[in-house]
XYZ file of C-alpha atoms in Angstrom:
721
model
C -78.657 -124.899 12.380
C -75.837 -125.041 15.048
C -76.717 -125.910 18.547
C -75.299 -124.503 21.737
C -76.013 -126.695 24.809
C -73.938 -128.251 27.465
C -75.649 -129.643 30.931
C -73.424 -130.575 33.453
C -75.991 -133.090 35.788
C -75.126 -135.227 39.100
C -76.613 -138.894 39.320
C -80.278 -138.783 38.189
C -83.539 -138.580 40.467
C -86.553 -140.227 39.916
C -89.989 -138.878 40.992
C -89.603 -140.119 44.830
C -86.338 -138.505 45.251
C -84.180 -141.306 45.126
C -80.983 -141.749 43.232
C -81.914 -143.945 39.738
C -80.287 -147.492 39.212
C -76.672 -146.408 37.402
C -77.017 -149.616 35.131
C -80.688 -148.703 33.721
C -79.704 -145.382 33.297
C -76.567 -147.190 31.107
C -79.302 -148.984 29.303
C -81.293 -146.369 28.469
C -78.873 -144.110 26.997
C -76.853 -147.073 25.365
C -80.835 -148.610 23.978
C -79.574 -151.841 25.834
C -81.433 -154.657 27.656
C -85.297 -153.991 28.135
C -84.655 -150.460 25.734
C -83.535 -152.182 23.038
C -86.899 -152.524 21.744
C -88.400 -149.437 23.215
C -90.955 -147.850 20.810
C -90.451 -145.034 18.797
C -86.924 -144.642 20.533
C -84.331 -147.914 19.128
C -83.968 -146.179 15.615
C -82.692 -142.313 17.536
C -79.291 -144.395 18.442
C -76.311 -144.095 16.086
C -73.094 -144.341 17.973
C -72.134 -145.753 21.551
C -68.420 -145.909 23.118
C -66.798 -146.941 26.440
C -63.838 -146.882 27.608
C -60.141 -146.877 31.099
C -62.824 -149.922 32.164
C -60.838 -151.678 34.891
C -59.627 -155.172 34.548
C -62.072 -156.640 36.679
C -64.786 -155.426 34.704
C -65.403 -157.507 31.345
C -67.502 -154.597 29.631
C -69.299 -151.277 30.514
C -72.291 -153.226 31.704
C -70.832 -155.006 34.108
C -68.514 -152.069 35.586
C -72.123 -149.714 35.821
C -73.920 -152.666 37.600
C -71.258 -152.961 40.666
C -70.844 -148.968 40.610
C -74.726 -149.220 41.437
C -74.497 -152.403 43.980
C -71.243 -150.872 46.031
C -73.152 -147.347 45.575
C -73.971 -145.479 49.031
C -77.893 -144.665 49.619
C -77.201 -140.988 49.005
C -74.413 -141.721 47.062
C -73.833 -140.902 43.078
C -72.240 -143.757 40.799
C -71.763 -140.623 37.991
C -71.553 -137.865 35.981
C -73.657 -137.247 33.040
C -72.647 -134.645 30.486
C -75.749 -133.979 27.836
C -74.209 -131.908 24.820
C -75.773 -130.760 21.993
C -74.062 -131.758 18.469
C -74.343 -130.230 15.278
C -76.065 -131.446 12.377
C -73.370 -129.619 9.961
C -70.821 -131.834 10.787
C -70.746 -135.579 10.049
C -71.367 -138.513 12.286
C -67.448 -139.195 12.229
C -67.013 -135.305 12.917
C -69.061 -134.892 15.981
C -67.351 -138.584 17.367
C -64.340 -136.611 16.736
C -65.242 -133.330 18.758
C -66.644 -135.664 21.864
C -63.141 -137.780 22.128
C -60.970 -134.067 21.799
C -63.565 -132.978 24.670
C -63.408 -136.212 27.011
C -59.433 -135.645 26.284
C -58.994 -132.100 27.009
C -60.957 -132.515 29.824
C -59.463 -135.649 31.324
C -62.072 -137.821 30.921
C -60.644 -140.042 28.266
C -57.536 -141.158 30.950
C -58.582 -140.527 34.554
C -62.470 -141.316 34.494
C -64.247 -144.336 33.457
C -66.984 -143.267 30.924
C -69.483 -144.372 28.063
C -71.550 -142.040 25.846
C -73.791 -142.319 23.667
C -74.955 -140.581 20.533
C -78.751 -139.880 19.187
C -79.498 -138.770 16.099
C -83.206 -137.961 15.527
C -85.913 -135.759 13.652
C -86.148 -132.429 15.697
C -89.483 -132.411 17.337
C -90.715 -128.694 16.384
C -89.114 -128.640 13.286
C -88.525 -131.750 10.625
C -86.552 -130.203 8.418
C -83.314 -130.233 11.517
C -82.209 -132.668 13.197
C -82.083 -133.394 16.990
C -78.492 -134.660 17.690
C -77.045 -134.866 20.585
C -74.721 -137.151 23.137
C -75.050 -138.808 26.648
C -71.627 -138.819 28.343
C -71.766 -140.177 31.789
C -68.569 -140.992 33.574
C -67.445 -142.019 37.165
C -65.933 -139.244 39.224
C -63.097 -141.791 41.463
C -60.107 -140.786 39.412
C -59.488 -144.444 38.051
C -55.711 -143.719 37.226
C -54.888 -142.841 41.033
C -54.313 -146.545 41.802
C -54.511 -150.557 40.587
C -57.668 -152.060 41.907
C -57.975 -155.940 41.636
C -61.699 -155.730 42.580
C -64.749 -154.230 42.704
C -64.617 -153.753 46.176
C -61.455 -151.865 46.345
C -62.344 -150.023 43.641
C -65.709 -148.632 45.357
C -64.497 -148.499 48.826
C -64.195 -144.812 50.153
C -60.479 -143.277 50.055
C -58.493 -143.451 53.376
C -55.058 -142.246 53.278
C -52.713 -142.744 56.539
C -50.760 -140.414 58.572
C -48.383 -140.077 56.064
C -51.073 -139.472 53.247
C -50.593 -142.601 51.572
C -53.887 -144.006 50.422
C -55.110 -146.741 52.459
C -57.751 -147.965 50.348
C -60.286 -146.930 47.589
C -59.613 -144.163 44.812
C -60.239 -140.278 44.974
C -63.181 -138.732 44.287
C -62.500 -135.968 41.952
C -64.729 -132.647 43.396
C -63.717 -130.663 40.603
C -67.033 -131.509 38.533
C -68.941 -130.782 41.262
C -68.206 -126.711 41.302
C -69.161 -124.261 38.564
C -65.899 -123.641 37.370
C -66.044 -126.970 35.688
C -69.391 -126.071 33.813
C -67.903 -122.770 32.786
C -64.289 -124.909 31.660
C -66.214 -127.800 29.721
C -68.445 -124.682 28.232
C -65.483 -123.045 26.797
C -63.589 -125.939 25.762
C -66.490 -127.349 23.893
C -67.352 -123.756 22.267
C -63.733 -123.847 20.914
C -63.440 -127.248 19.457
C -67.027 -127.009 17.572
C -65.838 -123.494 16.189
C -62.386 -124.939 15.048
C -64.769 -127.818 13.079
C -67.217 -125.552 11.828
C -63.936 -123.137 10.590
C -61.519 -126.611 9.154
C -64.865 -127.078 6.888
C -65.333 -123.881 5.588
C -68.399 -123.339 7.293
C -69.340 -119.466 8.311
C -71.408 -121.017 11.564
C -70.238 -120.136 15.281
C -71.260 -121.214 18.459
C -71.301 -119.129 21.364
C -71.715 -120.218 25.353
C -71.808 -116.614 26.561
C -75.061 -115.230 27.895
C -76.643 -112.592 24.853
C -75.982 -109.577 27.355
C -72.210 -110.658 27.425
C -72.123 -111.181 23.546
C -74.060 -108.047 23.071
C -71.635 -105.792 25.576
C -68.275 -107.372 23.273
C -70.095 -106.268 19.959
C -70.534 -102.664 21.838
C -67.331 -102.665 22.499
C -66.035 -103.235 19.281
C -68.411 -100.712 17.608
C -70.424 -103.434 15.829
C -74.215 -101.759 16.453
C -76.025 -103.512 14.229
C -74.651 -106.544 15.206
C -75.137 -105.892 18.917
C -78.586 -105.046 18.599
C -79.677 -108.169 17.265
C -79.005 -110.117 20.258
C -80.904 -107.680 22.414
C -83.619 -110.165 23.382
C -84.524 -112.548 25.937
C -82.984 -116.174 25.478
C -85.091 -119.000 25.306
C -84.528 -121.642 27.991
C -84.235 -124.950 27.485
C -87.610 -126.740 28.189
C -86.002 -130.477 29.317
C -88.431 -132.746 30.764
C -91.839 -130.279 30.043
C -90.940 -130.587 26.185
C -91.809 -134.140 26.047
C -95.504 -133.474 27.818
C -98.032 -133.913 24.782
C -100.283 -131.108 25.852
C -97.006 -128.864 26.073
C -95.897 -129.838 22.474
C -99.231 -129.180 21.425
C -99.798 -125.356 23.081
C -96.370 -124.768 21.687
C -96.706 -125.912 18.253
C -100.022 -123.554 18.247
C -97.888 -120.605 19.255
C -95.421 -121.296 16.582
C -98.505 -122.043 13.924
C -101.259 -119.975 15.008
C -98.968 -116.589 16.031
C -101.627 -115.896 18.375
C -99.520 -113.114 19.845
C -97.230 -110.485 19.133
C -94.030 -111.660 20.605
C -92.129 -108.112 20.156
C -89.320 -109.994 18.941
C -86.266 -108.493 18.062
C -84.329 -108.900 14.576
C -81.840 -110.828 16.873
C -84.107 -114.227 16.592
C -82.220 -114.025 13.418
C -79.028 -115.196 13.640
C -76.629 -117.515 16.451
C -77.512 -120.023 18.336
C -80.752 -121.511 19.283
C -80.765 -122.103 22.786
C -78.175 -120.260 25.105
C -76.153 -122.311 27.710
C -77.324 -120.323 30.757
C -80.409 -119.353 32.343
C -82.284 -116.128 30.375
C -80.805 -112.853 31.963
C -83.768 -110.183 33.401
C -83.067 -108.005 30.360
C -86.518 -106.556 29.920
C -85.971 -106.879 25.863
C -89.693 -107.995 24.770
C -92.725 -106.146 25.024
C -94.353 -105.369 28.672
C -97.683 -106.889 26.953
C -96.116 -110.552 26.868
C -96.751 -110.520 30.899
C -100.343 -109.649 29.940
C -101.163 -112.580 27.881
C -99.619 -115.105 29.633
C -101.357 -116.769 33.352
C -97.919 -118.499 34.549
C -94.543 -118.582 34.307
C -94.247 -121.191 32.544
C -96.664 -119.981 30.127
C -93.859 -117.174 29.375
C -91.526 -119.535 28.930
C -93.032 -121.364 26.211
C -93.919 -118.266 24.020
C -90.306 -117.503 24.508
C -89.483 -120.544 23.484
C -91.856 -120.289 20.330
C -90.407 -116.381 19.527
C -88.179 -117.493 17.162
C -90.047 -119.253 14.958
C -92.334 -116.641 12.843
C -88.845 -115.435 10.841
C -87.308 -118.895 10.919
C -89.893 -120.486 9.296
C -90.292 -117.404 6.438
C -86.547 -118.075 6.217
C -86.743 -121.659 5.496
C -89.732 -120.842 2.841
C -87.873 -118.623 0.922
C -84.907 -120.867 1.028
C -87.205 -123.600 -0.810
C -88.270 -121.241 -3.172
C -84.566 -120.965 -4.043
C -84.084 -124.551 -4.272
C -87.275 -125.178 -6.677
C -85.518 -121.998 -8.926
C -82.065 -123.608 -8.886
C -83.696 -126.877 -10.302
C -85.951 -125.415 -12.679
C -82.431 -123.529 -14.286
C -80.500 -126.491 -14.479
C -83.419 -128.390 -16.393
C -83.764 -125.670 -18.905
C -79.679 -126.020 -18.944
C -80.013 -129.491 -19.651
C -83.003 -129.021 -22.307
C -80.124 -126.832 -24.546
C -76.898 -129.723 -23.834
C -78.481 -133.236 -22.995
C -75.117 -134.340 -21.940
C -73.598 -131.382 -20.427
C -74.432 -129.525 -17.072
C -73.665 -125.282 -17.606
C -70.545 -124.947 -15.017
C -72.314 -122.292 -13.474
C -75.536 -124.404 -12.241
C -73.231 -126.921 -11.130
C -70.831 -124.057 -8.983
C -74.129 -122.603 -7.739
C -75.935 -125.961 -6.586
C -72.418 -126.381 -4.662
C -72.855 -122.471 -3.087
C -75.117 -121.858 0.215
C -78.436 -120.998 -0.018
C -78.567 -117.177 1.153
C -81.654 -115.615 2.305
C -81.265 -111.675 2.934
C -83.293 -108.704 4.736
C -84.764 -107.717 1.649
C -85.818 -111.896 0.968
C -87.588 -111.526 4.364
C -89.237 -108.332 3.666
C -90.794 -109.237 0.246
C -91.763 -112.442 1.998
C -93.358 -110.611 4.716
C -95.339 -108.093 2.633
C -96.437 -110.847 0.642
C -98.144 -112.223 3.796
C -99.569 -108.928 5.046
C -101.396 -108.473 1.955
C -102.550 -111.899 2.014
C -103.906 -111.574 5.508
C -105.671 -108.161 4.622
C -107.568 -109.823 1.837
C -108.404 -112.881 4.376
C -109.671 -110.437 6.642
C -111.575 -108.692 4.102
C -113.090 -111.822 2.757
C -113.773 -112.697 6.841
C -115.869 -109.315 7.348
C -117.576 -109.734 4.349
C -118.701 -113.260 5.546
C -119.415 -111.550 8.989
C -121.576 -108.708 7.244
C -123.779 -111.456 5.570
C -124.358 -113.680 8.500
C -125.475 -110.134 10.766
C -128.153 -109.319 8.387
C -129.786 -112.481 8.977
C -130.279 -111.511 12.431
C -134.148 -110.784 13.347
C -135.381 -108.301 15.828
C -137.699 -108.982 18.479
C -140.505 -108.327 16.558
C -139.618 -110.498 13.199
C -138.550 -113.457 15.543
C -142.146 -113.644 16.944
C -143.641 -113.446 13.803
C -141.374 -116.158 12.737
C -142.531 -118.258 15.577
C -146.711 -117.890 14.939
C -145.590 -118.485 11.547
C -143.694 -121.280 11.868
C -146.950 -122.790 14.088
C -149.833 -121.631 11.885
C -148.021 -122.811 8.952
C -147.838 -119.174 7.763
C -151.324 -118.410 8.117
C -150.962 -115.609 10.820
C -148.830 -113.285 8.383
C -151.796 -113.851 5.645
C -154.171 -112.703 8.010
C -152.068 -109.747 9.052
C -151.696 -108.922 5.706
C -155.433 -109.252 5.216
C -156.094 -106.843 8.104
C -153.449 -104.128 6.417
C -155.370 -104.563 3.282
C -158.864 -104.367 4.376
C -157.722 -101.324 6.129
C -156.394 -99.346 3.164
C -159.439 -100.389 1.348
C -161.618 -98.881 3.872
C -159.693 -96.007 3.931
C -159.870 -95.395 0.724
C -163.506 -95.934 0.600
C -164.304 -93.130 2.881
C -162.543 -90.855 1.029
C -164.484 -91.369 -1.418
C -167.537 -91.040 0.223
C -166.525 -87.803 1.146
C -165.156 -86.484 -1.375
C -168.536 -87.199 -3.037
C -170.700 -85.314 -0.177
C -168.274 -82.247 -0.929
C -169.028 -82.326 -4.457
C -172.890 -82.772 -4.047
C -173.295 -85.915 -5.547
C -176.323 -87.518 -6.631
C -178.336 -89.892 -4.606
C -177.491 -93.036 -6.716
C -173.915 -91.987 -6.729
C -174.160 -91.380 -2.840
C -175.937 -94.940 -2.340
C -172.977 -96.745 -4.080
C -170.468 -95.010 -2.451
C -171.745 -95.897 0.991
C -172.548 -99.742 0.031
C -168.796 -99.477 -0.665
C -167.571 -98.252 2.537
C -170.120 -100.838 4.236
C -168.676 -103.833 2.779
C -164.909 -102.203 3.377
C -166.022 -102.152 6.755
C -167.492 -105.706 6.696
C -164.326 -107.486 5.179
C -162.198 -105.305 7.332
C -164.281 -106.619 10.575
C -163.908 -110.204 8.849
C -159.928 -110.104 8.940
C -159.578 -108.726 12.502
C -161.620 -111.550 13.998
C -159.780 -114.008 11.970
C -156.499 -112.539 12.854
C -157.616 -112.522 16.531
C -158.589 -115.986 16.004
C -155.505 -117.282 15.020
C -153.412 -115.408 17.417
C -155.668 -117.138 20.290
C -155.012 -120.172 18.691
C -151.469 -119.624 18.840
C -151.584 -118.565 22.322
C -153.576 -121.752 23.498
C -151.097 -123.927 21.139
C -148.358 -126.090 22.669
C -146.209 -125.807 19.457
C -145.341 -122.383 20.547
C -142.660 -123.103 23.002
C -141.173 -125.711 20.792
C -140.800 -123.490 17.666
C -139.775 -120.691 19.762
C -136.936 -123.221 21.322
C -135.981 -123.746 17.295
C -136.122 -119.984 16.430
C -134.106 -119.130 19.459
C -131.535 -122.412 18.410
C -131.026 -120.689 14.583
C -130.594 -117.452 16.182
C -127.513 -118.790 18.294
C -126.261 -120.319 15.757
C -125.974 -117.427 13.301
C -124.326 -115.457 16.480
C -122.174 -118.356 17.019
C -121.131 -118.206 13.984
C -120.873 -114.570 14.021
C -118.472 -115.079 16.884
C -116.094 -117.502 15.061
C -115.739 -115.449 12.058
C -114.650 -112.336 14.361
C -111.991 -114.865 16.323
C -110.653 -115.435 12.672
C -110.589 -111.700 11.814
C -108.855 -111.103 15.217
C -106.685 -113.744 14.488
C -105.800 -112.576 10.980
C -105.286 -109.077 12.525
C -102.833 -110.208 15.247
C -101.061 -112.150 12.622
C -100.923 -108.877 10.168
C -99.922 -106.847 12.564
C -96.817 -109.835 14.224
C -95.715 -109.695 10.477
C -95.798 -105.657 10.159
C -93.956 -105.430 13.642
C -91.201 -108.196 11.916
C -90.854 -105.711 8.816
C -90.406 -102.276 10.608
C -87.639 -103.970 13.064
C -85.724 -105.511 9.899
C -86.179 -101.975 8.060
C -83.215 -100.434 9.571
C -81.077 -103.021 8.697
C -78.923 -102.861 4.824
C -80.960 -105.225 2.827
C -77.981 -107.251 1.211
C -77.287 -108.096 5.246
C -77.117 -111.954 5.016
C -79.183 -113.961 8.098
C -79.652 -117.151 6.545
C -77.470 -119.730 4.558
C -78.324 -124.056 4.003
C -75.498 -125.247 1.912
C -76.055 -128.561 0.239
C -75.914 -131.445 2.300
C -72.837 -133.049 3.278
C -74.770 -136.327 4.545
C -77.877 -138.506 3.596
C -80.762 -137.091 6.217
C -83.935 -138.896 6.974
C -85.392 -135.460 6.111
C -84.026 -135.653 2.461
C -86.038 -136.514 -0.453
C -85.539 -139.524 -2.956
C -85.135 -137.808 -6.589
C -85.824 -134.551 -4.976
C -89.524 -135.965 -4.905
C -90.238 -138.800 -2.081
C -89.032 -138.087 1.682
C -86.839 -140.547 3.021
C -88.595 -140.767 5.803
C -91.340 -142.305 4.229
C -89.778 -144.896 2.716
C -89.454 -148.111 4.114
C -85.884 -148.813 6.642
C -83.571 -151.663 8.105
C -81.135 -150.827 11.063
C -77.919 -153.111 11.948
C -75.738 -152.972 14.849
C -71.539 -153.140 14.100
C -68.806 -153.833 16.291
C -65.592 -151.587 15.765
C -62.561 -150.916 17.624
C -63.651 -147.745 18.551
C -67.281 -148.153 19.538
C -70.496 -149.788 18.267
C -72.270 -148.051 15.306
C -75.635 -148.397 14.558
C -76.493 -148.134 10.593
C -79.699 -147.686 8.982
C -80.280 -148.033 5.578
C -83.436 -147.051 3.525
C -84.747 -149.092 0.876
C -85.209 -147.223 -2.453
C -86.499 -149.809 -4.882
C -90.076 -149.003 -4.574
C -91.005 -152.826 -2.639
C -91.863 -153.014 1.002
C -89.658 -156.224 2.486
C -92.175 -159.234 2.387
C -91.778 -161.226 5.721
C -92.825 -164.040 3.872
C -89.522 -164.762 1.701
C -86.569 -166.730 3.994
C -83.979 -164.258 1.503
C -84.464 -161.083 -0.453
C -81.824 -158.610 -1.990
C -83.248 -155.061 -1.643
C -81.676 -151.822 -3.135
C -80.771 -149.048 -0.407
C -78.863 -146.129 0.699
C -77.152 -145.371 3.380
C -78.469 -142.765 6.290
C -75.546 -140.486 7.102
C -73.245 -141.597 4.302
C -71.486 -138.877 2.449
C -73.300 -136.851 -0.654
C -71.444 -135.754 -3.000
C -72.365 -133.469 -6.152
C -76.235 -134.246 -4.539
C -75.700 -137.890 -4.867
C -75.318 -140.699 -2.552
C -73.593 -144.024 -3.067
C -75.802 -146.886 -3.462
C -76.279 -150.548 -1.813
C -77.469 -154.192 -2.082
C -78.727 -155.692 1.010
C -79.917 -159.104 1.501
C -81.992 -159.742 4.406
C -83.890 -162.077 6.064
C -86.956 -162.070 8.394
C -86.011 -162.313 12.003
C -87.929 -161.893 15.643
C -86.240 -160.708 18.813
C -86.893 -162.643 22.269
C -89.775 -159.921 23.217
C -91.282 -160.795 19.775
C -90.560 -157.959 17.679
C -90.337 -158.320 14.377
C -87.242 -156.854 12.102
C -85.583 -157.839 9.245
C -81.699 -159.142 9.128
C -78.969 -157.852 7.032
C -76.993 -160.949 6.373
C -74.820 -158.834 3.406
C -74.125 -155.490 2.304
C -72.700 -154.999 -1.612
C -72.021 -151.604 -2.511
C -73.310 -151.455 -6.552
C -71.376 -148.268 -7.303
C -73.998 -146.644 -8.628
C -75.401 -142.975 -7.135
C -78.694 -141.914 -6.241
C -79.488 -138.242 -6.608
C -81.586 -136.180 -3.610
C -82.206 -133.479 -5.858
C -84.171 -133.373 -9.086
C -82.342 -134.086 -12.482
C -83.300 -134.848 -15.854
C -81.907 -137.932 -15.942
C -84.497 -139.436 -13.790
C -87.691 -138.774 -16.015
C -90.827 -138.473 -14.853
C -91.741 -141.788 -15.809
C -89.057 -143.279 -13.570
C -90.818 -141.096 -10.428
C -94.174 -141.996 -11.037
C -93.296 -145.938 -11.424
C -91.569 -146.153 -7.914
C -94.678 -143.681 -6.447
C -97.152 -146.157 -7.585
C -95.281 -148.926 -6.397
C -95.318 -147.127 -3.140
C -98.638 -146.483 -3.454
C -98.111 -142.964 -2.405
C -99.402 -139.339 -4.005
C -97.098 -136.863 -4.201
C -96.009 -134.121 -6.534
C -93.432 -135.094 -9.247
C -91.934 -131.699 -9.342
C -91.478 -129.018 -7.653
C -93.532 -125.925 -8.181
C -91.834 -123.144 -10.104
C -92.134 -120.410 -7.257
C -91.422 -116.851 -8.546
C -87.936 -115.208 -7.938
C -88.156 -113.217 -4.688
C -87.781 -109.363 -6.110
C -85.257 -107.142 -4.867
C -85.781 -104.334 -2.213
C -89.217 -102.257 -2.934
C -88.772 -98.790 -3.481
C -91.488 -97.416 -0.682
C -91.175 -98.730 2.748
C -93.219 -101.692 3.952
C -94.194 -99.185 7.123
C -96.043 -96.587 4.972
C -97.928 -99.442 3.211
C -98.822 -100.622 6.848
C -100.092 -97.312 8.343
C -102.960 -97.191 5.631
C -103.805 -101.028 5.720
C -103.949 -100.747 9.335
C -106.169 -97.976 9.443
C -108.327 -99.018 6.663
C -108.810 -102.599 8.169
C -109.291 -101.110 12.046
C -111.899 -98.769 10.324
C -113.422 -101.600 8.469
C -113.227 -104.830 10.743
C -114.773 -101.893 13.609
C -117.928 -100.984 11.577
C -118.609 -104.244 11.406
C -117.653 -105.213 14.436
C -119.719 -103.627 17.491
C -119.628 -105.468 20.101
C -116.638 -108.510 20.527
C -115.758 -110.967 22.684
C -112.386 -109.298 24.083
C -110.406 -111.609 22.072
C -110.421 -114.576 24.699
C -108.086 -117.099 23.265
C -109.030 -121.225 24.152
C -106.102 -123.469 23.655
C -107.094 -126.759 22.077
C -105.314 -129.190 24.181
C -105.218 -133.268 22.412
C -105.382 -135.487 25.091
C -103.337 -138.059 22.615
C -99.677 -139.476 23.053
C -97.398 -140.162 20.424
C -95.564 -142.698 22.016
C -98.353 -145.383 22.136
C -97.859 -147.572 25.247
C -96.255 -147.989 28.496
C -93.456 -145.213 29.496
C -91.721 -146.124 32.458
C -90.390 -143.983 35.072
C -87.150 -144.437 33.478
C -87.979 -142.413 30.378
C -89.750 -140.052 32.032
C -86.786 -139.427 34.363
C -84.437 -139.661 31.667
C -85.771 -138.325 28.584
C -84.288 -134.484 28.044
C-alpha cells in the first residue's frame, strides 16, 4: 500500500522544551549506543548511512557529538526529514530513492548527513509494513570552506567588509522556509512515481491536498474519480499513536465499527495519509461531531475511517489467493510434473478487487448482521419473559422464606373458597326445588364443613403471613430476588447494546453499498501483486507465518553503508544455546522472491552474550544452498512435510487454506432495494421488543497494558513518530 508522507522538522525538543542531545538522537535512529539493545526496537533497523564528513571527524558519531558540544543553547545542530518509504519497492530501490532525493536537493554534496531506514509491521494492519527513513543533516554548507577542526567548522559565520568569510561556515536558511518543504515533497513525489513506473506498478503517490487533486480531476472532466477524493484526509497522528490507550481506542473504532463515518468512496483509492493538514472541507456527515467529545477524538475517528472497506478488500484478496491455490492443485493432479501455464501466468498477475466484489462482500456481511440481530432479539425476548411483576416478586420472596408453604396456603384458600361457593349453590338449589328434610340436612352439613375448611385455610395463611413478616429472613430473600431481577435486566441491557451495535454495523455496510452503487461494477479498487521480496508477514509454504519462526540478525558493513540482515530459521528447530556451534536452514528477509520462492541459506551460528547481558546468536558463516523455499502452497510440499514441521515447532495451524467460494458477479437487483425492506423489518421487530433503551451510550474499554514492557526513556517518547 503506497505511502505518502514527508515531514520537515528542525532540532527536536524534549517535554521540558529544551533541545534534545544531538548524539543521542543519532544513536536512536541508528540503534547504536544504549539503543542497540532497546527492547522491541533493535529488529526494525535495516540500513544506515552517513556522508560528506569533514576530515577531522573519523565517524558520524564524532561529528554529531561535536555538533552538540559546539551548539549554542538555543541553536540547532541538525534538521530532520522523516520520509515514508514504499513497501512495493525493495530495500535497494528505497535506498536508491533516498540517495536520488538527497542528490537533487543538494544535501548529499553540501551538507553532513546521516540517515537510517526502519522497517517493521504496521501498527494497525499486520499485513503491511511501516517502512520509513529518518534523515538528519547539518544546515551548515560544508563545501564553502575547508575547516581543520570542530571549532572552525561550528563557529558562527562572519564576513569582513569585503564580503569574504572570516570564520565559520554559513547556514543555509532555505531549509527553514515553506518553499523548501514544498520543493522536497514535489521532488519526492516525482522520484517515487518514476520508481513505480520502472517496476510496472500502477500505484502512484501525490503530495497535493485532496482538494487540489479533486479540482484537477474536475477540470479534466473526470467526475467519478474526483468524487472519490471528496473526503476529509486522515492526519498523521505522530506520537499520539504510540500511547497504548490511543492504540486501543483506534482498534476499537476499526474492529467494532461503532459509528457510521459517512465514508466517501474516495477512501478506496489513493494515498492513505496526506502530506498536508486536514482541510476545512465538510465532506463527512455532520453527525460525526455528535458522537465525538473532543477534537482529538474526531482525529481518531478520521484516522480509523479507511478501515472498513480496506479490510473487506483484503478479505476478498485472500479468498482469491485460496481459489488460485486450489486451481493450481487441481491442475497438478492432472499433470504431476507440469503446471498449467495459465495458472503460472495468473499467479504472476495482480490480485484485483472490483466494485462488484466489494458490493457482494458487503451484501453477505449485511445479511450476516441481520441474522445476528434476529438471534439477539429472540434472546432478549426470552430474558424479558423471566421478569416478574411486583406481586409475583413478593410471592417469590415469601416462598423463599417459607420453603413454598405460603403458596400452598394461598392455593388452599382458593380451593376452599371454590368448595364453599359450590356448597352454597347446592343448598340454594335444594331449597328452590323443595328437597326432603334428609337432603336438606346433608346439604347444610356439607356447607358447614366447607365453611370450617375455609376458615382453617384463611387462619393458616394469615399465620404464615404473620410469621413471614416477623422473620428476619425476609429482607435477605428480598435482596436475593432483587439481585436476580437486576441480573436479568443487566443481561437485557447487554443484549440491547449488541443489537444496537449490529444495527450500526448493518447501517454502515448499507451506507458503503449505497455509495458504491453509482460506480461501474468493473472498476478496479485494489490490486495486490505477488510479493517481490521476502516479508515477515509472508507464510512458509503458505501456512506458517514467518513472524512466528525464530529469527537471527547481524550487521554487515559495505562501502555504501551498514546493513542489518535478518534470517528466518525454517528447519523446525529452535537454536540451542547449549551447543557451541550449530548449522540451521534459513531464508533472508527482503531477499528477492522469484515465482513465489525464496533462496535458502545454511547459517553457522554460535551463542553470545552482549555487555548489557542480552543473549543472542552470532552468525559466523552464511552459505547459499541453491535450494528454494516456497512462500505459497505447492503440491511438492505434502501435508506430511508440513505436519512434521508444525509438530517440531509445537504450533497448531491449518495445513491447507480453506476453499472459499468465488465472489459472484454483480447481482441483478440493487442492494439498496434489499436495504429498504430489511431495515424496515429490523427496525419494527427490534423496536417492538425493546421499548425502553439505554440511549445507545458507548463505553470505551481502555486497557492499561503497554506492549513495550520495561522502561521507556524520554528520548524514545520524544523521538518515536
